[in-house]
PDB file of N, CA and C in Angstrom:
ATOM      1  N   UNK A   1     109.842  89.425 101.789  1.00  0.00           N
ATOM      2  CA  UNK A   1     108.746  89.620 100.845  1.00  0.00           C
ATOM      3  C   UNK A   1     108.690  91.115 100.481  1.00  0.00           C
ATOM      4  N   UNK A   2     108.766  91.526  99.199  1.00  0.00           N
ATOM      5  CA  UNK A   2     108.584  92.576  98.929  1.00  0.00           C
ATOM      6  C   UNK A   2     107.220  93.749  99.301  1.00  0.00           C
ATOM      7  N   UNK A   3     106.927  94.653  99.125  1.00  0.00           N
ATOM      8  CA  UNK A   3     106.049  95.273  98.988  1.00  0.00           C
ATOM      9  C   UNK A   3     105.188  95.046  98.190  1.00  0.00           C
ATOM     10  N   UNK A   4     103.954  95.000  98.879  1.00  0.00           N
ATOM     11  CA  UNK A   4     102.514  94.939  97.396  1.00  0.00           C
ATOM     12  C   UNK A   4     102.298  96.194  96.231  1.00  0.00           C
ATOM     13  N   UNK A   5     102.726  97.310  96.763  1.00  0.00           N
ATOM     14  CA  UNK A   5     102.325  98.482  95.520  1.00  0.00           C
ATOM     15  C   UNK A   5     103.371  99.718  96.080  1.00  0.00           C
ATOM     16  N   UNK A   6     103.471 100.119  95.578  1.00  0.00           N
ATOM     17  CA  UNK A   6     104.337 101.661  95.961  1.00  0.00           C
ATOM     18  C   UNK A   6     103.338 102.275  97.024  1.00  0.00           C
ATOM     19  N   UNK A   7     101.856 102.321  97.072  1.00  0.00           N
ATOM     20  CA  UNK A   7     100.720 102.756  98.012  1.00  0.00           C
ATOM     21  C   UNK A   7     101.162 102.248  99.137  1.00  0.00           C
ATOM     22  N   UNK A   8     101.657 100.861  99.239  1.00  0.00           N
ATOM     23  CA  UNK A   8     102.030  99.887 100.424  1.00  0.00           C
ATOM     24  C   UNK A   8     102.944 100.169 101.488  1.00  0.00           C
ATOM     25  N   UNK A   9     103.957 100.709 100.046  1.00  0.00           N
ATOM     26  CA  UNK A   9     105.452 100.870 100.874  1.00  0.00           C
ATOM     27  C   UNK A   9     105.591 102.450 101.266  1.00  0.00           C
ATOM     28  N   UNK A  10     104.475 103.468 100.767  1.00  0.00           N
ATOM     29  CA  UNK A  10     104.176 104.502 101.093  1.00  0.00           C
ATOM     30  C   UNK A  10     103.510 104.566 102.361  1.00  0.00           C
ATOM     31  N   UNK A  11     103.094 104.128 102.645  1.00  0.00           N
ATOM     32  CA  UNK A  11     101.828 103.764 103.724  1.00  0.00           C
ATOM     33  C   UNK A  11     102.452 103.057 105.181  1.00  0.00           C
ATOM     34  N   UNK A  12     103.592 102.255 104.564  1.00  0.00           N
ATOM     35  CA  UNK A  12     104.730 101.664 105.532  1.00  0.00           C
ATOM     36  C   UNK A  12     105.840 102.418 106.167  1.00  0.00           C
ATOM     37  N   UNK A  13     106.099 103.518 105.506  1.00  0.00           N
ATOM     38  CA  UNK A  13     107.172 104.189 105.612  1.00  0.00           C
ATOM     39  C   UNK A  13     106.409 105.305 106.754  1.00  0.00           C
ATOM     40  N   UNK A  14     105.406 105.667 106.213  1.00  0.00           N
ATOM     41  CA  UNK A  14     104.290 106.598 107.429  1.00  0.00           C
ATOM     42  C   UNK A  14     104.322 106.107 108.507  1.00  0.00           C
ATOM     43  N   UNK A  15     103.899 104.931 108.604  1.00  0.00           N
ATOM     44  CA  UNK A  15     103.614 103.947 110.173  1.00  0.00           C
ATOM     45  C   UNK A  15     104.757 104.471 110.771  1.00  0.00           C
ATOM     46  N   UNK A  16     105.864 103.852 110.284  1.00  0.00           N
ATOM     47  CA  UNK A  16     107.176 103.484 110.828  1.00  0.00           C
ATOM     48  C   UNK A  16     107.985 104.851 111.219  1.00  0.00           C
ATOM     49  N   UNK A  17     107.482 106.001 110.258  1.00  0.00           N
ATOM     50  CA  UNK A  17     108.186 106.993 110.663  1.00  0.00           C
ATOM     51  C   UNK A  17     107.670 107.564 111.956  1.00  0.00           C
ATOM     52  N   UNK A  18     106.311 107.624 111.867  1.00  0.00           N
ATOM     53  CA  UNK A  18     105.387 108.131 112.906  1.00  0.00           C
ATOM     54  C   UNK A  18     105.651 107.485 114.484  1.00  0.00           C
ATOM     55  N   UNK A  19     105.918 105.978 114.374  1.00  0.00           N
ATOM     56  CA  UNK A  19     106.302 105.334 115.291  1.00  0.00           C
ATOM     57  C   UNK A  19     107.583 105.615 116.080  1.00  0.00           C
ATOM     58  N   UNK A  20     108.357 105.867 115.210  1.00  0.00           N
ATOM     59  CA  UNK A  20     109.950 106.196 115.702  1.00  0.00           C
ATOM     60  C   UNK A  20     109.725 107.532 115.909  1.00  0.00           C
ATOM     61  N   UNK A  21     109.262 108.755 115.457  1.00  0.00           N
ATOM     62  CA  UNK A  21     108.821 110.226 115.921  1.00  0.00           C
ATOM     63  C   UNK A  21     108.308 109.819 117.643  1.00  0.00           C
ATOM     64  N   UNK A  22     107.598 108.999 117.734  1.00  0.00           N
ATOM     65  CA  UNK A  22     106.614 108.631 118.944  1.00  0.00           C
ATOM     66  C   UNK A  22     107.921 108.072 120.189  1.00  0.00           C
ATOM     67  N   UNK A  23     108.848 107.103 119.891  1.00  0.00           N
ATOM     68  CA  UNK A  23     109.700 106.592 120.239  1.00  0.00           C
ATOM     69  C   UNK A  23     109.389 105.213 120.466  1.00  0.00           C
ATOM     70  N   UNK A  24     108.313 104.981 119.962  1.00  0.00           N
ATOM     71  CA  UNK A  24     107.834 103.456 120.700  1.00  0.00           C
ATOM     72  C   UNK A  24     108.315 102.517 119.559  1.00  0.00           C
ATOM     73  N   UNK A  25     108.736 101.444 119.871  1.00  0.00           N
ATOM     74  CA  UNK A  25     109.021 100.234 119.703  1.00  0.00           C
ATOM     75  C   UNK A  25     107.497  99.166 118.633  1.00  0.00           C
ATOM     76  N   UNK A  26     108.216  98.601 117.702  1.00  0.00           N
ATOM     77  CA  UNK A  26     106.875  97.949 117.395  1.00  0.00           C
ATOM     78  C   UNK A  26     106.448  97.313 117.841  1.00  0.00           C
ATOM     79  N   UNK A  27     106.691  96.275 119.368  1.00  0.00           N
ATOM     80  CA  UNK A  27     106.112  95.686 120.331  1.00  0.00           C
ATOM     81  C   UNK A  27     104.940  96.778 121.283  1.00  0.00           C
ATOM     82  N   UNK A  28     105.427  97.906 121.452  1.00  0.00           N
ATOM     83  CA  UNK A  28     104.330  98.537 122.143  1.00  0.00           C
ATOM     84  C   UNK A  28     103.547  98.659 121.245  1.00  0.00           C
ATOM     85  N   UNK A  29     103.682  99.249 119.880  1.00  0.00           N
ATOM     86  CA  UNK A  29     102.455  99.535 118.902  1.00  0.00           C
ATOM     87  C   UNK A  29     101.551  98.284 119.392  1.00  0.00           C
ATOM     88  N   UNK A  30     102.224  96.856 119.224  1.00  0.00           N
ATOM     89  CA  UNK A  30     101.763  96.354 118.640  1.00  0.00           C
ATOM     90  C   UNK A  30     100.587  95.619 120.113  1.00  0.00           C
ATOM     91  N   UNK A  31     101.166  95.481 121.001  1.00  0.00           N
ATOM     92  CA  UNK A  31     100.378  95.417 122.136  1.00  0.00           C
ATOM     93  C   UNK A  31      99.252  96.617 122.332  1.00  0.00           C
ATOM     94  N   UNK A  32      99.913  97.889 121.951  1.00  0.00           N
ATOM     95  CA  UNK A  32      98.524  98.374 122.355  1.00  0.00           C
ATOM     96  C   UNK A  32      97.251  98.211 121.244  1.00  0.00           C
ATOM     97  N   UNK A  33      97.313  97.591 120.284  1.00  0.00           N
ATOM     98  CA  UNK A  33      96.456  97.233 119.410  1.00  0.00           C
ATOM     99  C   UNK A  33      96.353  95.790 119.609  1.00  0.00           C
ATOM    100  N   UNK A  34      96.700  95.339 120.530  1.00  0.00           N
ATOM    101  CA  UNK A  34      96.375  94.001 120.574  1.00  0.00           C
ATOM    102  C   UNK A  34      96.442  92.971 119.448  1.00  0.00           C
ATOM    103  N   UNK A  35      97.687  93.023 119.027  1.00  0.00           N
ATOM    104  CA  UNK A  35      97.913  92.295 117.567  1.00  0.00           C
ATOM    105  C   UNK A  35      99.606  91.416 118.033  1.00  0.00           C
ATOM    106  N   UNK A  36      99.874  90.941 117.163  1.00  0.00           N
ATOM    107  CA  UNK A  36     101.476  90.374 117.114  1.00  0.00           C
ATOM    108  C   UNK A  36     102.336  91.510 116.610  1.00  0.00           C
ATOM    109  N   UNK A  37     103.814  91.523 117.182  1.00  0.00           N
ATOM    110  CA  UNK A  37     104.787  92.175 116.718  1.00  0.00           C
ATOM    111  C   UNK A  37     104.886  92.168 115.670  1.00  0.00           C
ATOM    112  N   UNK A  38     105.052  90.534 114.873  1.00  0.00           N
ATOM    113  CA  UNK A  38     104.884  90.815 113.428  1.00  0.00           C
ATOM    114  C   UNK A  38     104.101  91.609 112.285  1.00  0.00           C
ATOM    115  N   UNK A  39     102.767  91.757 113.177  1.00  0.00           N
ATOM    116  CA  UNK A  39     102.081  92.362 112.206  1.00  0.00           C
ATOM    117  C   UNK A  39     102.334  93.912 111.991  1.00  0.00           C
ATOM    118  N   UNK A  40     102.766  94.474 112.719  1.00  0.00           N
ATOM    119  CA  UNK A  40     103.321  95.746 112.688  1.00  0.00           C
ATOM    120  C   UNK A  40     104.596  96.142 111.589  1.00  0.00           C
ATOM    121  N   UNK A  41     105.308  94.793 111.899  1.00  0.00           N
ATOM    122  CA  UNK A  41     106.351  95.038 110.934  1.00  0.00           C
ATOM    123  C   UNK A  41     105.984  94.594 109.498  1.00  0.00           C
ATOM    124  N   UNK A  42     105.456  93.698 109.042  1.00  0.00           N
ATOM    125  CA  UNK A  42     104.424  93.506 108.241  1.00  0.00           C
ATOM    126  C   UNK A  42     104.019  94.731 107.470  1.00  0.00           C
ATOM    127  N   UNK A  43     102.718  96.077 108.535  1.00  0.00           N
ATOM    128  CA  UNK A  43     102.664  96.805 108.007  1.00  0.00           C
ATOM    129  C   UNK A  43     103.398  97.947 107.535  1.00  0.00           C
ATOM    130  N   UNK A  44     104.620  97.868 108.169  1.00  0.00           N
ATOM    131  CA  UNK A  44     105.917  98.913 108.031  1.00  0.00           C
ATOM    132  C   UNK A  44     106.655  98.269 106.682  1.00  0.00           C
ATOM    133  N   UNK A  45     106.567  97.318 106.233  1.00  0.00           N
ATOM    134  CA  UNK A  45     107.311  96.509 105.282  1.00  0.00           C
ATOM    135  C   UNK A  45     106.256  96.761 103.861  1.00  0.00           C
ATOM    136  N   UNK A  46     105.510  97.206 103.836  1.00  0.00           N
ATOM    137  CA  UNK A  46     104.539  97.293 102.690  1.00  0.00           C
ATOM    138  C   UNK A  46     103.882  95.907 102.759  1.00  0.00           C
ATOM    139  N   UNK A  47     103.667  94.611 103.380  1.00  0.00           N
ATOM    140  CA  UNK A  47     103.686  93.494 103.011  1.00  0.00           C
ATOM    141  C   UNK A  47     101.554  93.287 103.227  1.00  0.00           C
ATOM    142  N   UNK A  48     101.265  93.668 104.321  1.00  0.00           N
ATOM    143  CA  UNK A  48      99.983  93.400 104.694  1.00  0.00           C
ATOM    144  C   UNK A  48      99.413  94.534 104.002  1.00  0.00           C
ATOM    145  N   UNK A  49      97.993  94.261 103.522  1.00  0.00           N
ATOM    146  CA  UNK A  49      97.217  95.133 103.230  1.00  0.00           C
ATOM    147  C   UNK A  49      96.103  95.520 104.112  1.00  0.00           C
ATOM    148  N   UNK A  50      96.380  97.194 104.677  1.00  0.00           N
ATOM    149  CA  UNK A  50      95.616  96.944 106.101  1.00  0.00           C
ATOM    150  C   UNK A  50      93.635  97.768 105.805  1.00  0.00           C
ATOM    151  N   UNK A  51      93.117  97.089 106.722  1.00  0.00           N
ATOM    152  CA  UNK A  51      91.726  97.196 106.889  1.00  0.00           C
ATOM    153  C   UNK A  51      91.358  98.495 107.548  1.00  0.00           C
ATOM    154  N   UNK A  52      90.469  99.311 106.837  1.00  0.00           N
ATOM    155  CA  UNK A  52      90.085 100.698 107.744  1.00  0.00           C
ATOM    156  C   UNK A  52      90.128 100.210 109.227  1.00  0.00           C
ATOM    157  N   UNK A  53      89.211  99.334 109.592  1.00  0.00           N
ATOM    158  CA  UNK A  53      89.543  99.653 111.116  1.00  0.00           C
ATOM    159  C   UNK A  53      90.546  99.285 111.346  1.00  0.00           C
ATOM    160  N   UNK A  54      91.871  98.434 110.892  1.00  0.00           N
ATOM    161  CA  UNK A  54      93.017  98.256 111.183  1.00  0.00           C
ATOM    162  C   UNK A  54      93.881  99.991 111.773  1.00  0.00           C
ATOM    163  N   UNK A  55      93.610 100.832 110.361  1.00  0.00           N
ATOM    164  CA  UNK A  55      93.775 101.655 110.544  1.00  0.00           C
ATOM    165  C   UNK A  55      93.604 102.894 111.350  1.00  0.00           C
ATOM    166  N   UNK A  56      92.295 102.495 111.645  1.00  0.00           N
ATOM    167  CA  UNK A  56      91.985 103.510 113.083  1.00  0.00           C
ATOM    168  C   UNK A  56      92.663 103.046 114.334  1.00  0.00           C
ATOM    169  N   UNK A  57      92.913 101.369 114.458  1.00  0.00           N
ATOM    170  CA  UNK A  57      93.715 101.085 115.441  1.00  0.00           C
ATOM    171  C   UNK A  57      95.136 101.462 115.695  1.00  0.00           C
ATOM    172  N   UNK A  58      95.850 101.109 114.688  1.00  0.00           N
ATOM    173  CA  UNK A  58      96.750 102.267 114.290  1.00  0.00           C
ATOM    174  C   UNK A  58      97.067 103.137 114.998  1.00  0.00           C
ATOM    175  N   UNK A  59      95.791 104.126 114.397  1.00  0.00           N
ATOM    176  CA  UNK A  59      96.155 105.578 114.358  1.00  0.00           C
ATOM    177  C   UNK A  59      95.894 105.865 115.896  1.00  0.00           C
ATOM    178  N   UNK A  60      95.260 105.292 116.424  1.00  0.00           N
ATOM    179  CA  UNK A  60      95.036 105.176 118.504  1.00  0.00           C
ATOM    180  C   UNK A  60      96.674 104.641 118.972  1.00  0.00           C
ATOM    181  N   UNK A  61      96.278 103.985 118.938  1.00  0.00           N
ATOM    182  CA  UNK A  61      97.964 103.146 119.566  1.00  0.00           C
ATOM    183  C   UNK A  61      99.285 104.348 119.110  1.00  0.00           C
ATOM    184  N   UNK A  62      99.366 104.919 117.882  1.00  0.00           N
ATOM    185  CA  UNK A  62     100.395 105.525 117.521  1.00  0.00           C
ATOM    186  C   UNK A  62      99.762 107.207 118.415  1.00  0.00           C
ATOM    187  N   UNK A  63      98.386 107.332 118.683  1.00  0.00           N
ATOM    188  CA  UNK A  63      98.690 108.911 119.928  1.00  0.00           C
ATOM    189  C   UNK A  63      98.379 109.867 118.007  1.00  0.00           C
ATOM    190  N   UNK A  64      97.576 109.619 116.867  1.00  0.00           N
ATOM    191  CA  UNK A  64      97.680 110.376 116.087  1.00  0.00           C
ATOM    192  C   UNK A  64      96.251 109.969 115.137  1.00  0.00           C
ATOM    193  N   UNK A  65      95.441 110.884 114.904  1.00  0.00           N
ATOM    194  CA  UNK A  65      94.543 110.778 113.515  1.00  0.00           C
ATOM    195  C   UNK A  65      95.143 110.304 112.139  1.00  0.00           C
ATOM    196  N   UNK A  66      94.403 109.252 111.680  1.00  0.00           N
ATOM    197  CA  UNK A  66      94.002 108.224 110.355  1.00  0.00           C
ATOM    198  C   UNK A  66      94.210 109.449 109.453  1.00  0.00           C
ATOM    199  N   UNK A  67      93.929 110.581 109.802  1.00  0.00           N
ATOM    200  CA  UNK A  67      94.323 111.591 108.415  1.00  0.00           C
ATOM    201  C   UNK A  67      95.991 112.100 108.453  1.00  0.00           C
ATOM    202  N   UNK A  68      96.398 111.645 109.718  1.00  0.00           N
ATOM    203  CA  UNK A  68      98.007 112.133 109.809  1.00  0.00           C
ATOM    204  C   UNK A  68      98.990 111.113 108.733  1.00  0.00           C
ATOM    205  N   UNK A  69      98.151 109.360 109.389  1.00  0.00           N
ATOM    206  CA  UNK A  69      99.254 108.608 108.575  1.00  0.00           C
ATOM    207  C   UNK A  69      99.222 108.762 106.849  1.00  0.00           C
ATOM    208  N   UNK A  70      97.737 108.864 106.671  1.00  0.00           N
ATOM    209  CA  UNK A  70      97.556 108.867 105.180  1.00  0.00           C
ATOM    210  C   UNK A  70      98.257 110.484 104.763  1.00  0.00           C
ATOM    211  N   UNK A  71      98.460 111.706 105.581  1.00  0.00           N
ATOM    212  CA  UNK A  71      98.773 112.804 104.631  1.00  0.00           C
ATOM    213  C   UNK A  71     100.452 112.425 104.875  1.00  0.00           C
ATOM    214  N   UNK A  72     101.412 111.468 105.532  1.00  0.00           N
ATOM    215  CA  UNK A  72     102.475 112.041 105.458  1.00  0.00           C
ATOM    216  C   UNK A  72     102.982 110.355 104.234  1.00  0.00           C
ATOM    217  N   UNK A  73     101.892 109.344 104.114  1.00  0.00           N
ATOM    218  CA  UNK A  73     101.986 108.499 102.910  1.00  0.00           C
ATOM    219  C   UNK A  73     101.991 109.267 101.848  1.00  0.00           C
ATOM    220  N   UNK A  74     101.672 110.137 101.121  1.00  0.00           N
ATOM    221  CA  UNK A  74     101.079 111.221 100.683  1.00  0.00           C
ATOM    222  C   UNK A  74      99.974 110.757  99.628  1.00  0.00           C
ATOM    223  N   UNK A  75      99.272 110.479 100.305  1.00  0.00           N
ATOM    224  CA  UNK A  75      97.772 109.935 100.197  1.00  0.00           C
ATOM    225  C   UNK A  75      96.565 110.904 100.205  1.00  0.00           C
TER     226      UNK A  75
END
């Protein structure tokens, strides 16, 4: 499935980079947010459109502030 908006796949590419900077795996993301593996990749794929508090969960589990993922989306 493609990406929903260029915002999406901007926003995906942040997660994912930030994650691999971190070294963790999208199973740990995704456990420590208490979600499915898929959904991680999901949000790395542009595919889900995620919810502020999605995003603060996120930004905990990834060890980084909601203003890091959005400034390196360049948001």
């Amino acid at each position: 499935m493609p990406a929903r908006s260029k915002a999406h796949a901007a926003l995906g590419r942040a997660i994912k980079e930030i994650r691999e900077q971190k070294e963790l795996t999208q199973v740990q993301v995704a456990q420590r947010m208490d979600a499915p593996s898929t959904f991680i990749s999901d949000l790395e794929r542009g595919v889900r459109n995620p919810s502020w508090s999605t995003l603060l969960g996120l930004a905990k589990a990834l060890g980084v502030k909601p203003s890091e993922i959005a400034k390196r989306a360049g948001q």
